[in-house]
Amino acid sequence: MFDPTRTAGLETLRDFVPRAGSVYARQRNIDTAPHRTNVSTLSPYIRHRLVTEREVVAAVLEVHSLSAAEKFVQEVMWRTYWKGWLEQNPEVWRRYRRDVSALIDGGATDAADYRDAVSGRTGIDAMDAWVGELVETGYLHNHTRMWFASIWIFTLRLPWQLGADFFYRHLLDGDAASNTLSWRWVAGLQTVGKTYLATASNIARYTEGRFHPEGLATAAHPLTEDPLPARTPIPEPEPATPSTRVGVLLHEEDLDLGSLAREHPWLDDGRVVAIAASQDAAGRSPSGVSDAVDAFTTGAVEDAVARATHDVTVRTLAGTPAAAGAWAASENLDAVVVPYAPVGPVAERMTGLRTSLRDEGIALSTLRRDWDTLAWPHARRGFFPFRTRIPTLLAEQGIPGPR
Ligand SMILES: Cc1cc2nc3c(=O)[nH]c(=O)nc-3n(C[C@H](O)[C@H](O)[C@H](O)COP(=O)(O)OP(=O)(O)OC[C@H]3O[C@@H](n4cnc5c(N)ncnc54)[C@H](O)[C@@H]3O)c2cc1C
């Protein structure tokens, strides 16, 4: 279903743009699996920035007015909102990581109810079919993800963290912020006290009668947690030092060097002498990721390497800090530049890289995109105040309206 290349992402975008206005607004909640034309299916491309949020929104607004494409633009902005929120609340990610490890170490993934759920043997027809679809395709429709999470938490009464981990291991678009915070939202932790309850009638209606599950929970009591610490400021990117031999290391959070260099033109002034890209999708979970996720991420990284147009050595590396450190030393670099990695496993990997480069006397700097820098600080409270800023944010990005 998903070819891990920028070309395939741009084709998907081009095909979808005509439907991003009123068709999307009216039909987006219907899961018409296996053939979907009412949603974009762009998420595996956007998640790796094979295609950027900015170019998706700009392409849509070239054809539709903001009011016609409001729903679609808002959905893209949900992604940005979740990232900005997690960036300011990294403790949520740390707790999630710790809880998943503790549950696995404590034997929760060996228990029969968990094994039945992830093997499609719950006896709830919809749930069992969605597990099959997720494992086979690496994708689920948004409404289906909500139903799935709700049934997992409130009907099957399994830990939300293990549901999020199961998604994260199998979704081609698996994303620390969107996944973790959406699961928390369903559970009543994110908007405190407000849960999402899946009902058989809603599922029947929006799957066009394919499913009418029986025995679902009829109430969804919010989960609770220890209070979160106060929000923390978004870390500043670390600026590049005036180096003479710079290497660019791309990773699975951001694989479009072309548009990154347009935002940071010094990347084209001759200082960049080596380019590499690496991924470690397996770092998303103590249980690793599916072969499909690994293959998509590997393919996406190879596509980024193939597209690098600089006349310098370009390599794919193993996804360990040690491999990147060895590359930097062998290229005799005095600085490595990476796209800014938001809270999640890649940021954790970059912390390891910083230490290993420091040992070699090599500086590490980060490049953040304007898209993130402008929007993230506004992801302080709920999505609704954030949403009101969308027209201003688009204007600040210089995204023009329809011709
Ligand atoms: C429990 C749960 C887990 C999720 N896990 C992930 C995840 O790991 N990665 C991920 O990218 N999305 C996740 N989502 C959000 C959403 O379901 C997917 O982004 C969307 O279904 C992708 O399909 P699409 O590209 O056809 O979306 P479209 O409807 O065409 O939307 C366009 C784009 O907007 C973004 N988007 C749409 N809806 C959302 C949303 N609710 N939250 C954040 N971004 C959104 C995506 O980048 C998407 O590609 C999750 C939602 C839930 C309820």
PDB file of N, CA, C and O and ligand atoms in Angstrom, residues 2 16 24 28 36 38-47 53 56 71-82 139-150 163-164 167-168 171-186 196, ligand 1:
ATOM      1  N   PHE A   2       1.994   1.227   0.677  1.00  0.00           N
ATOM      2  CA  PHE A   2       2.792   2.438   0.870  1.00  0.00           C
ATOM      3  C   PHE A   2       4.220   2.215   0.384  1.00  0.00           C
ATOM      4  O   PHE A   2       4.935   1.386   0.931  1.00  0.00           O
ATOM      5  N   PHE A  16      -4.946  13.361  -3.876  1.00  0.00           N
ATOM      6  CA  PHE A  16      -5.915  13.665  -2.813  1.00  0.00           C
ATOM      7  C   PHE A  16      -6.385  15.112  -2.838  1.00  0.00           C
ATOM      8  O   PHE A  16      -7.528  15.397  -2.443  1.00  0.00           O
ATOM      9  N   TYR A  24     -13.775  15.805   2.015  1.00  0.00           N
ATOM     10  CA  TYR A  24     -13.107  15.372   3.249  1.00  0.00           C
ATOM     11  C   TYR A  24     -13.946  15.756   4.468  1.00  0.00           C
ATOM     12  O   TYR A  24     -14.167  14.946   5.371  1.00  0.00           O
ATOM     13  N   ARG A  28     -14.860  12.190   6.059  1.00  0.00           N
ATOM     14  CA  ARG A  28     -13.590  11.725   6.647  1.00  0.00           C
ATOM     15  C   ARG A  28     -13.775  10.701   7.761  1.00  0.00           C
ATOM     16  O   ARG A  28     -12.895   9.903   8.031  1.00  0.00           O
ATOM     17  N   ARG A  36      -9.657   3.436   0.321  1.00  0.00           N
ATOM     18  CA  ARG A  36      -9.956   4.721   0.958  1.00  0.00           C
ATOM     19  C   ARG A  36      -9.639   5.867   0.015  1.00  0.00           C
ATOM     20  O   ARG A  36      -8.498   6.015  -0.415  1.00  0.00           O
ATOM     21  N   ASN A  38     -11.545   8.863   0.906  1.00  0.00           N
ATOM     22  CA  ASN A  38     -12.109   9.979   1.692  1.00  0.00           C
ATOM     23  C   ASN A  38     -11.110  10.561   2.682  1.00  0.00           C
ATOM     24  O   ASN A  38     -11.358  11.613   3.249  1.00  0.00           O
ATOM     25  N   VAL A  39     -10.018   9.865   2.924  1.00  0.00           N
ATOM     26  CA  VAL A  39      -8.920  10.428   3.722  1.00  0.00           C
ATOM     27  C   VAL A  39      -7.658  10.345   2.867  1.00  0.00           C
ATOM     28  O   VAL A  39      -7.628   9.651   1.843  1.00  0.00           O
ATOM     29  N   SER A  40      -6.609  11.028   3.321  1.00  0.00           N
ATOM     30  CA  SER A  40      -5.457  11.176   2.411  1.00  0.00           C
ATOM     31  C   SER A  40      -4.504   9.977   2.406  1.00  0.00           C
ATOM     32  O   SER A  40      -3.781   9.783   1.441  1.00  0.00           O
ATOM     33  N   THR A  41      -4.474   9.216   3.500  1.00  0.00           N
ATOM     34  CA  THR A  41      -3.452   8.158   3.724  1.00  0.00           C
ATOM     35  C   THR A  41      -2.020   8.708   3.554  1.00  0.00           C
ATOM     36  O   THR A  41      -1.105   7.987   3.169  1.00  0.00           O
ATOM     37  N   LEU A  42      -1.848   9.968   3.886  1.00  0.00           N
ATOM     38  CA  LEU A  42      -0.511  10.583   3.765  1.00  0.00           C
ATOM     39  C   LEU A  42       0.354  10.383   5.003  1.00  0.00           C
ATOM     40  O   LEU A  42       1.541  10.726   5.000  1.00  0.00           O
ATOM     41  N   SER A  43      -0.225   9.854   6.085  1.00  0.00           N
ATOM     42  CA  SER A  43       0.491   9.909   7.366  1.00  0.00           C
ATOM     43  C   SER A  43       1.863   9.243   7.373  1.00  0.00           C
ATOM     44  O   SER A  43       2.789   9.792   7.980  1.00  0.00           O
ATOM     45  N   PRO A  44       2.088   8.084   6.712  1.00  0.00           N
ATOM     46  CA  PRO A  44       3.461   7.541   6.757  1.00  0.00           C
ATOM     47  C   PRO A  44       4.474   8.492   6.105  1.00  0.00           C
ATOM     48  O   PRO A  44       5.636   8.524   6.500  1.00  0.00           O
ATOM     49  N   TYR A  45       4.027   9.278   5.115  1.00  0.00           N
ATOM     50  CA  TYR A  45       4.937  10.216   4.438  1.00  0.00           C
ATOM     51  C   TYR A  45       5.176  11.447   5.300  1.00  0.00           C
ATOM     52  O   TYR A  45       6.304  11.919   5.440  1.00  0.00           O
ATOM     53  N   ILE A  46       4.091  11.979   5.876  1.00  0.00           N
ATOM     54  CA  ILE A  46       4.234  13.184   6.706  1.00  0.00           C
ATOM     55  C   ILE A  46       5.065  12.857   7.953  1.00  0.00           C
ATOM     56  O   ILE A  46       5.925  13.623   8.367  1.00  0.00           O
ATOM     57  N   ARG A  47       4.800  11.708   8.542  1.00  0.00           N
ATOM     58  CA  ARG A  47       5.487  11.343   9.785  1.00  0.00           C
ATOM     59  C   ARG A  47       7.010  11.325   9.642  1.00  0.00           C
ATOM     60  O   ARG A  47       7.745  11.663  10.555  1.00  0.00           O
ATOM     61  N   GLU A  53       4.571  18.860   6.400  1.00  0.00           N
ATOM     62  CA  GLU A  53       3.256  19.423   6.732  1.00  0.00           C
ATOM     63  C   GLU A  53       3.035  20.692   5.915  1.00  0.00           C
ATOM     64  O   GLU A  53       1.945  20.939   5.398  1.00  0.00           O
ATOM     65  N   VAL A  56       2.068  19.979   2.317  1.00  0.00           N
ATOM     66  CA  VAL A  56       0.727  19.394   2.228  1.00  0.00           C
ATOM     67  C   VAL A  56      -0.323  20.505   2.344  1.00  0.00           C
ATOM     68  O   VAL A  56      -1.234  20.621   1.510  1.00  0.00           O
ATOM     69  N   LYS A  71     -11.304  21.586   7.791  1.00  0.00           N
ATOM     70  CA  LYS A  71     -11.219  20.321   8.535  1.00  0.00           C
ATOM     71  C   LYS A  71      -9.893  19.627   8.262  1.00  0.00           C
ATOM     72  O   LYS A  71      -9.230  19.137   9.174  1.00  0.00           O
ATOM     73  N   PHE A  72      -9.526  19.584   6.979  1.00  0.00           N
ATOM     74  CA  PHE A  72      -8.285  18.881   6.643  1.00  0.00           C
ATOM     75  C   PHE A  72      -7.080  19.593   7.265  1.00  0.00           C
ATOM     76  O   PHE A  72      -6.211  18.953   7.871  1.00  0.00           O
ATOM     77  N   VAL A  73      -7.039  20.913   7.127  1.00  0.00           N
ATOM     78  CA  VAL A  73      -5.902  21.660   7.686  1.00  0.00           C
ATOM     79  C   VAL A  73      -5.849  21.447   9.203  1.00  0.00           C
ATOM     80  O   VAL A  73      -4.774  21.254   9.785  1.00  0.00           O
ATOM     81  N   GLN A  74      -7.016  21.443   9.831  1.00  0.00           N
ATOM     82  CA  GLN A  74      -7.033  21.214  11.291  1.00  0.00           C
ATOM     83  C   GLN A  74      -6.450  19.853  11.649  1.00  0.00           C
ATOM     84  O   GLN A  74      -5.749  19.711  12.649  1.00  0.00           O
ATOM     85  N   GLU A  75      -6.745  18.838  10.841  1.00  0.00           N
ATOM     86  CA  GLU A  75      -6.216  17.502  11.164  1.00  0.00           C
ATOM     87  C   GLU A  75      -4.690  17.509  11.085  1.00  0.00           C
ATOM     88  O   GLU A  75      -4.014  16.940  11.933  1.00  0.00           O
ATOM     89  N   VAL A  76      -4.154  18.163  10.042  1.00  0.00           N
ATOM     90  CA  VAL A  76      -2.691  18.240   9.946  1.00  0.00           C
ATOM     91  C   VAL A  76      -2.143  18.986  11.171  1.00  0.00           C
ATOM     92  O   VAL A  76      -1.112  18.612  11.748  1.00  0.00           O
ATOM     93  N   MET A  77      -2.886  20.024  11.592  1.00  0.00           N
ATOM     94  CA  MET A  77      -2.417  20.804  12.739  1.00  0.00           C
ATOM     95  C   MET A  77      -2.542  20.037  14.060  1.00  0.00           C
ATOM     96  O   MET A  77      -1.841  20.361  15.015  1.00  0.00           O
ATOM     97  N   TRP A  78      -3.400  19.024  14.113  1.00  0.00           N
ATOM     98  CA  TRP A  78      -3.430  18.165  15.310  1.00  0.00           C
ATOM     99  C   TRP A  78      -2.052  17.534  15.525  1.00  0.00           C
ATOM    100  O   TRP A  78      -1.554  17.428  16.638  1.00  0.00           O
ATOM    101  N   ARG A  79      -1.473  17.101  14.420  1.00  0.00           N
ATOM    102  CA  ARG A  79      -0.142  16.479  14.518  1.00  0.00           C
ATOM    103  C   ARG A  79       0.856  17.469  15.137  1.00  0.00           C
ATOM    104  O   ARG A  79       1.608  17.129  16.050  1.00  0.00           O
ATOM    105  N   THR A  80       0.832  18.705  14.620  1.00  0.00           N
ATOM    106  CA  THR A  80       1.763  19.731  15.095  1.00  0.00           C
ATOM    107  C   THR A  80       1.469  20.067  16.560  1.00  0.00           C
ATOM    108  O   THR A  80       2.387  20.233  17.379  1.00  0.00           O
ATOM    109  N   TYR A  81       0.190  20.131  16.882  1.00  0.00           N
ATOM    110  CA  TYR A  81      -0.216  20.440  18.262  1.00  0.00           C
ATOM    111  C   TYR A  81       0.309  19.372  19.229  1.00  0.00           C
ATOM    112  O   TYR A  81       0.905  19.687  20.252  1.00  0.00           O
ATOM    113  N   TRP A  82       0.093  18.092  18.887  1.00  0.00           N
ATOM    114  CA  TRP A  82       0.543  17.026  19.783  1.00  0.00           C
ATOM    115  C   TRP A  82       2.049  17.116  20.001  1.00  0.00           C
ATOM    116  O   TRP A  82       2.546  16.955  21.111  1.00  0.00           O
ATOM    117  N   TYR A 139      -1.489   0.369   8.784  1.00  0.00           N
ATOM    118  CA  TYR A 139      -2.318   1.575   8.769  1.00  0.00           C
ATOM    119  C   TYR A 139      -3.691   1.253   9.331  1.00  0.00           C
ATOM    120  O   TYR A 139      -4.217   0.152   9.098  1.00  0.00           O
ATOM    121  N   LEU A 140      -4.286   2.171  10.068  1.00  0.00           N
ATOM    122  CA  LEU A 140      -5.708   2.119  10.421  1.00  0.00           C
ATOM    123  C   LEU A 140      -6.273   3.525  10.248  1.00  0.00           C
ATOM    124  O   LEU A 140      -5.580   4.525  10.494  1.00  0.00           O
ATOM    125  N   HIS A 141      -7.558   3.582   9.868  1.00  0.00           N
ATOM    126  CA  HIS A 141      -8.281   4.855   9.762  1.00  0.00           C
ATOM    127  C   HIS A 141      -8.369   5.513  11.149  1.00  0.00           C
ATOM    128  O   HIS A 141      -8.415   4.817  12.169  1.00  0.00           O
ATOM    129  N   ASN A 142      -8.441   6.846  11.185  1.00  0.00           N
ATOM    130  CA  ASN A 142      -8.459   7.557  12.480  1.00  0.00           C
ATOM    131  C   ASN A 142      -9.613   7.122  13.376  1.00  0.00           C
ATOM    132  O   ASN A 142      -9.429   6.880  14.572  1.00  0.00           O
ATOM    133  N   HIS A 143     -10.823   7.029  12.809  1.00  0.00           N
ATOM    134  CA  HIS A 143     -11.974   6.651  13.630  1.00  0.00           C
ATOM    135  C   HIS A 143     -11.766   5.243  14.191  1.00  0.00           C
ATOM    136  O   HIS A 143     -12.079   4.975  15.357  1.00  0.00           O
ATOM    137  N   THR A 144     -11.209   4.370  13.379  1.00  0.00           N
ATOM    138  CA  THR A 144     -10.950   2.990  13.811  1.00  0.00           C
ATOM    139  C   THR A 144      -9.921   2.971  14.941  1.00  0.00           C
ATOM    140  O   THR A 144     -10.047   2.196  15.894  1.00  0.00           O
ATOM    141  N   ARG A 145      -8.910   3.842  14.840  1.00  0.00           N
ATOM    142  CA  ARG A 145      -7.920   3.921  15.936  1.00  0.00           C
ATOM    143  C   ARG A 145      -8.620   4.321  17.235  1.00  0.00           C
ATOM    144  O   ARG A 145      -8.294   3.818  18.311  1.00  0.00           O
ATOM    145  N   MET A 146      -9.585   5.236  17.132  1.00  0.00           N
ATOM    146  CA  MET A 146     -10.307   5.668  18.347  1.00  0.00           C
ATOM    147  C   MET A 146     -11.148   4.521  18.914  1.00  0.00           C
ATOM    148  O   MET A 146     -11.131   4.266  20.120  1.00  0.00           O
ATOM    149  N   TRP A 147     -11.883   3.831  18.043  1.00  0.00           N
ATOM    150  CA  TRP A 147     -12.695   2.694  18.513  1.00  0.00           C
ATOM    151  C   TRP A 147     -11.803   1.627  19.137  1.00  0.00           C
ATOM    152  O   TRP A 147     -12.119   1.067  20.177  1.00  0.00           O
ATOM    153  N   PHE A 148     -10.705   1.334  18.438  1.00  0.00           N
ATOM    154  CA  PHE A 148      -9.772   0.291  18.883  1.00  0.00           C
ATOM    155  C   PHE A 148      -9.272   0.623  20.295  1.00  0.00           C
ATOM    156  O   PHE A 148      -9.323  -0.214  21.214  1.00  0.00           O
ATOM    157  N   ALA A 149      -8.784   1.859  20.457  1.00  0.00           N
ATOM    158  CA  ALA A 149      -8.210   2.245  21.757  1.00  0.00           C
ATOM    159  C   ALA A 149      -9.283   2.188  22.844  1.00  0.00           C
ATOM    160  O   ALA A 149      -9.025   1.745  23.971  1.00  0.00           O
ATOM    161  N   SER A 150     -10.479   2.625  22.507  1.00  0.00           N
ATOM    162  CA  SER A 150     -11.560   2.637  23.494  1.00  0.00           C
ATOM    163  C   SER A 150     -11.926   1.204  23.918  1.00  0.00           C
ATOM    164  O   SER A 150     -12.078   0.922  25.114  1.00  0.00           O
ATOM    165  N   GLY A 163      -1.491  -0.955  24.675  1.00  0.00           N
ATOM    166  CA  GLY A 163      -2.194  -0.716  23.406  1.00  0.00           C
ATOM    167  C   GLY A 163      -1.411   0.265  22.552  1.00  0.00           C
ATOM    168  O   GLY A 163      -1.218   0.073  21.344  1.00  0.00           O
ATOM    169  N   ALA A 164      -0.935   1.340  23.202  1.00  0.00           N
ATOM    170  CA  ALA A 164      -0.135   2.328  22.471  1.00  0.00           C
ATOM    171  C   ALA A 164       1.137   1.678  21.931  1.00  0.00           C
ATOM    172  O   ALA A 164       1.552   1.929  20.792  1.00  0.00           O
ATOM    173  N   PHE A 167       0.289  -0.390  18.832  1.00  0.00           N
ATOM    174  CA  PHE A 167       0.152   0.506  17.666  1.00  0.00           C
ATOM    175  C   PHE A 167       1.536   0.963  17.181  1.00  0.00           C
ATOM    176  O   PHE A 167       1.836   0.948  15.995  1.00  0.00           O
ATOM    177  N   TYR A 168       2.339   1.402  18.151  1.00  0.00           N
ATOM    178  CA  TYR A 168       3.631   2.014  17.815  1.00  0.00           C
ATOM    179  C   TYR A 168       4.545   1.009  17.108  1.00  0.00           C
ATOM    180  O   TYR A 168       5.384   1.379  16.291  1.00  0.00           O
ATOM    181  N   LEU A 171       2.319   0.566  13.348  1.00  0.00           N
ATOM    182  CA  LEU A 171       1.904   1.650  12.438  1.00  0.00           C
ATOM    183  C   LEU A 171       3.094   2.164  11.632  1.00  0.00           C
ATOM    184  O   LEU A 171       4.124   2.519  12.213  1.00  0.00           O
ATOM    185  N   LEU A 172       2.933   2.281  10.320  1.00  0.00           N
ATOM    186  CA  LEU A 172       4.013   2.868   9.509  1.00  0.00           C
ATOM    187  C   LEU A 172       4.184   4.349   9.864  1.00  0.00           C
ATOM    188  O   LEU A 172       5.255   4.909   9.676  1.00  0.00           O
ATOM    189  N   ASP A 173       3.097   4.968  10.363  1.00  0.00           N
ATOM    190  CA  ASP A 173       3.195   6.376  10.759  1.00  0.00           C
ATOM    191  C   ASP A 173       3.462   6.532  12.251  1.00  0.00           C
ATOM    192  O   ASP A 173       3.317   7.639  12.801  1.00  0.00           O
ATOM    193  N   GLY A 174       3.842   5.451  12.940  1.00  0.00           N
ATOM    194  CA  GLY A 174       4.005   5.463  14.400  1.00  0.00           C
ATOM    195  C   GLY A 174       4.788   6.681  14.872  1.00  0.00           C
ATOM    196  O   GLY A 174       5.922   6.907  14.451  1.00  0.00           O
ATOM    197  N   ASP A 175       4.181   7.452  15.743  1.00  0.00           N
ATOM    198  CA  ASP A 175       4.753   8.739  16.131  1.00  0.00           C
ATOM    199  C   ASP A 175       4.593   8.917  17.633  1.00  0.00           C
ATOM    200  O   ASP A 175       3.498   8.731  18.179  1.00  0.00           O
ATOM    201  N   ALA A 176       5.690   9.289  18.310  1.00  0.00           N
ATOM    202  CA  ALA A 176       5.669   9.367  19.780  1.00  0.00           C
ATOM    203  C   ALA A 176       4.546  10.268  20.270  1.00  0.00           C
ATOM    204  O   ALA A 176       3.788   9.893  21.171  1.00  0.00           O
ATOM    205  N   ALA A 177       4.409  11.445  19.676  1.00  0.00           N
ATOM    206  CA  ALA A 177       3.425  12.398  20.205  1.00  0.00           C
ATOM    207  C   ALA A 177       2.005  12.001  19.811  1.00  0.00           C
ATOM    208  O   ALA A 177       1.125  11.845  20.659  1.00  0.00           O
ATOM    209  N   SER A 178       1.743  11.829  18.512  1.00  0.00           N
ATOM    210  CA  SER A 178       0.362  11.553  18.065  1.00  0.00           C
ATOM    211  C   SER A 178      -0.161  10.266  18.686  1.00  0.00           C
ATOM    212  O   SER A 178      -1.323  10.186  19.088  1.00  0.00           O
ATOM    213  N   ASN A 179       0.681   9.251  18.758  1.00  0.00           N
ATOM    214  CA  ASN A 179       0.212   7.964  19.264  1.00  0.00           C
ATOM    215  C   ASN A 179      -0.010   8.013  20.781  1.00  0.00           C
ATOM    216  O   ASN A 179      -1.110   7.751  21.275  1.00  0.00           O
ATOM    217  N   THR A 180       1.011   8.396  21.524  1.00  0.00           N
ATOM    218  CA  THR A 180       0.904   8.375  22.990  1.00  0.00           C
ATOM    219  C   THR A 180      -0.225   9.293  23.464  1.00  0.00           C
ATOM    220  O   THR A 180      -1.033   8.915  24.315  1.00  0.00           O
ATOM    221  N   LEU A 181      -0.271  10.500  22.894  1.00  0.00           N
ATOM    222  CA  LEU A 181      -1.241  11.469  23.412  1.00  0.00           C
ATOM    223  C   LEU A 181      -2.650  11.141  22.949  1.00  0.00           C
ATOM    224  O   LEU A 181      -3.618  11.410  23.670  1.00  0.00           O
ATOM    225  N   SER A 182      -2.817  10.499  21.776  1.00  0.00           N
ATOM    226  CA  SER A 182      -4.164  10.078  21.357  1.00  0.00           C
ATOM    227  C   SER A 182      -4.673   8.957  22.255  1.00  0.00           C
ATOM    228  O   SER A 182      -5.855   8.933  22.618  1.00  0.00           O
ATOM    229  N   TRP A 183      -3.807   8.024  22.610  1.00  0.00           N
ATOM    230  CA  TRP A 183      -4.228   6.966  23.545  1.00  0.00           C
ATOM    231  C   TRP A 183      -4.611   7.580  24.888  1.00  0.00           C
ATOM    232  O   TRP A 183      -5.607   7.211  25.503  1.00  0.00           O
ATOM    233  N   ARG A 184      -3.833   8.532  25.344  1.00  0.00           N
ATOM    234  CA  ARG A 184      -4.147   9.191  26.618  1.00  0.00           C
ATOM    235  C   ARG A 184      -5.471   9.950  26.522  1.00  0.00           C
ATOM    236  O   ARG A 184      -6.240  10.006  27.472  1.00  0.00           O
ATOM    237  N   TRP A 185      -5.730  10.522  25.354  1.00  0.00           N
ATOM    238  CA  TRP A 185      -6.972  11.269  25.161  1.00  0.00           C
ATOM    239  C   TRP A 185      -8.178  10.316  25.273  1.00  0.00           C
ATOM    240  O   TRP A 185      -9.155  10.617  25.972  1.00  0.00           O
ATOM    241  N   VAL A 186      -8.083   9.162  24.635  1.00  0.00           N
ATOM    242  CA  VAL A 186      -9.181   8.181  24.717  1.00  0.00           C
ATOM    243  C   VAL A 186      -9.377   7.756  26.176  1.00  0.00           C
ATOM    244  O   VAL A 186     -10.508   7.612  26.661  1.00  0.00           O
ATOM    245  N   TYR A 196     -13.282   8.686  25.619  1.00  0.00           N
ATOM    246  CA  TYR A 196     -13.982   8.393  24.354  1.00  0.00           C
ATOM    247  C   TYR A 196     -14.552   6.975  24.446  1.00  0.00           C
ATOM    248  O   TYR A 196     -13.800   6.008  24.637  1.00  0.00           O
TER     249      TYR A 196
HETATM  250  C1  LIG B   1      -5.270   5.978  19.288  1.00  0.00           C
HETATM  251  C2  LIG B   1      -4.684   6.768  18.140  1.00  0.00           C
HETATM  252  C3  LIG B   1      -3.354   6.601  17.784  1.00  0.00           C
HETATM  253  C4  LIG B   1      -2.813   7.362  16.742  1.00  0.00           C
HETATM  254  N1  LIG B   1      -1.477   7.173  16.417  1.00  0.00           N
HETATM  255  C5  LIG B   1      -0.931   7.937  15.432  1.00  0.00           C
HETATM  256  C6  LIG B   1       0.442   7.798  15.088  1.00  0.00           C
HETATM  257  O1  LIG B   1       1.188   7.019  15.690  1.00  0.00           O
HETATM  258  N2  LIG B   1       0.924   8.550  14.055  1.00  0.00           N
HETATM  259  C7  LIG B   1       0.146   9.435  13.382  1.00  0.00           C
HETATM  260  O2  LIG B   1       0.632  10.089  12.442  1.00  0.00           O
HETATM  261  N3  LIG B   1      -1.148   9.618  13.704  1.00  0.00           N
HETATM  262  C8  LIG B   1      -1.705   8.893  14.704  1.00  0.00           C
HETATM  263  N4  LIG B   1      -3.027   9.066  15.010  1.00  0.00           N
HETATM  264  C9  LIG B   1      -3.781  10.151  14.352  1.00  0.00           C
HETATM  265  C10 LIG B   1      -4.569   9.750  13.097  1.00  0.00           C
HETATM  266  O3  LIG B   1      -5.345   8.624  13.367  1.00  0.00           O
HETATM  267  C11 LIG B   1      -3.693   9.492  11.875  1.00  0.00           C
HETATM  268  O4  LIG B   1      -2.779  10.542  11.690  1.00  0.00           O
HETATM  269  C12 LIG B   1      -4.542   9.385  10.609  1.00  0.00           C
HETATM  270  O5  LIG B   1      -5.505   8.378  10.759  1.00  0.00           O
HETATM  271  C13 LIG B   1      -3.670   9.099   9.426  1.00  0.00           C
HETATM  272  O6  LIG B   1      -4.443   8.822   8.286  1.00  0.00           O
HETATM  273  P1  LIG B   1      -4.505   9.829   7.061  1.00  0.00           P
HETATM  274  O7  LIG B   1      -3.152  10.219   6.643  1.00  0.00           O
HETATM  275  O8  LIG B   1      -5.391   9.201   6.032  1.00  0.00           O
HETATM  276  O9  LIG B   1      -5.239  11.077   7.748  1.00  0.00           O
HETATM  277  P2  LIG B   1      -6.025  12.310   7.147  1.00  0.00           P
HETATM  278  O10 LIG B   1      -7.387  12.298   7.747  1.00  0.00           O
HETATM  279  O11 LIG B   1      -5.957  12.374   5.671  1.00  0.00           O
HETATM  280  O12 LIG B   1      -5.261  13.548   7.790  1.00  0.00           O
HETATM  281  C14 LIG B   1      -4.162  14.221   7.148  1.00  0.00           C
HETATM  282  C15 LIG B   1      -2.950  14.218   8.055  1.00  0.00           C
HETATM  283  O13 LIG B   1      -3.216  14.933   9.246  1.00  0.00           O
HETATM  284  C16 LIG B   1      -2.568  14.301  10.360  1.00  0.00           C
HETATM  285  N5  LIG B   1      -3.616  13.843  11.281  1.00  0.00           N
HETATM  286  C17 LIG B   1      -4.894  13.497  10.969  1.00  0.00           C
HETATM  287  N6  LIG B   1      -5.592  13.220  12.076  1.00  0.00           N
HETATM  288  C18 LIG B   1      -4.750  13.368  13.109  1.00  0.00           C
HETATM  289  C19 LIG B   1      -4.874  13.221  14.518  1.00  0.00           C
HETATM  290  N7  LIG B   1      -6.039  12.876  15.111  1.00  0.00           N
HETATM  291  N8  LIG B   1      -3.784  13.428  15.295  1.00  0.00           N
HETATM  292  C20 LIG B   1      -2.608  13.795  14.742  1.00  0.00           C
HETATM  293  N9  LIG B   1      -2.430  13.958  13.407  1.00  0.00           N
HETATM  294  C21 LIG B   1      -3.477  13.757  12.611  1.00  0.00           C
HETATM  295  C22 LIG B   1      -1.761  13.137   9.801  1.00  0.00           C
HETATM  296  O14 LIG B   1      -0.450  13.567   9.558  1.00  0.00           O
HETATM  297  C23 LIG B   1      -2.506  12.846   8.509  1.00  0.00           C
HETATM  298  O15 LIG B   1      -1.687  12.232   7.551  1.00  0.00           O
HETATM  299  C24 LIG B   1      -3.612   8.310  16.051  1.00  0.00           C
HETATM  300  C25 LIG B   1      -4.961   8.460  16.431  1.00  0.00           C
HETATM  301  C26 LIG B   1      -5.488   7.707  17.450  1.00  0.00           C
HETATM  302  C27 LIG B   1      -6.940   7.904  17.811  1.00  0.00           C
END
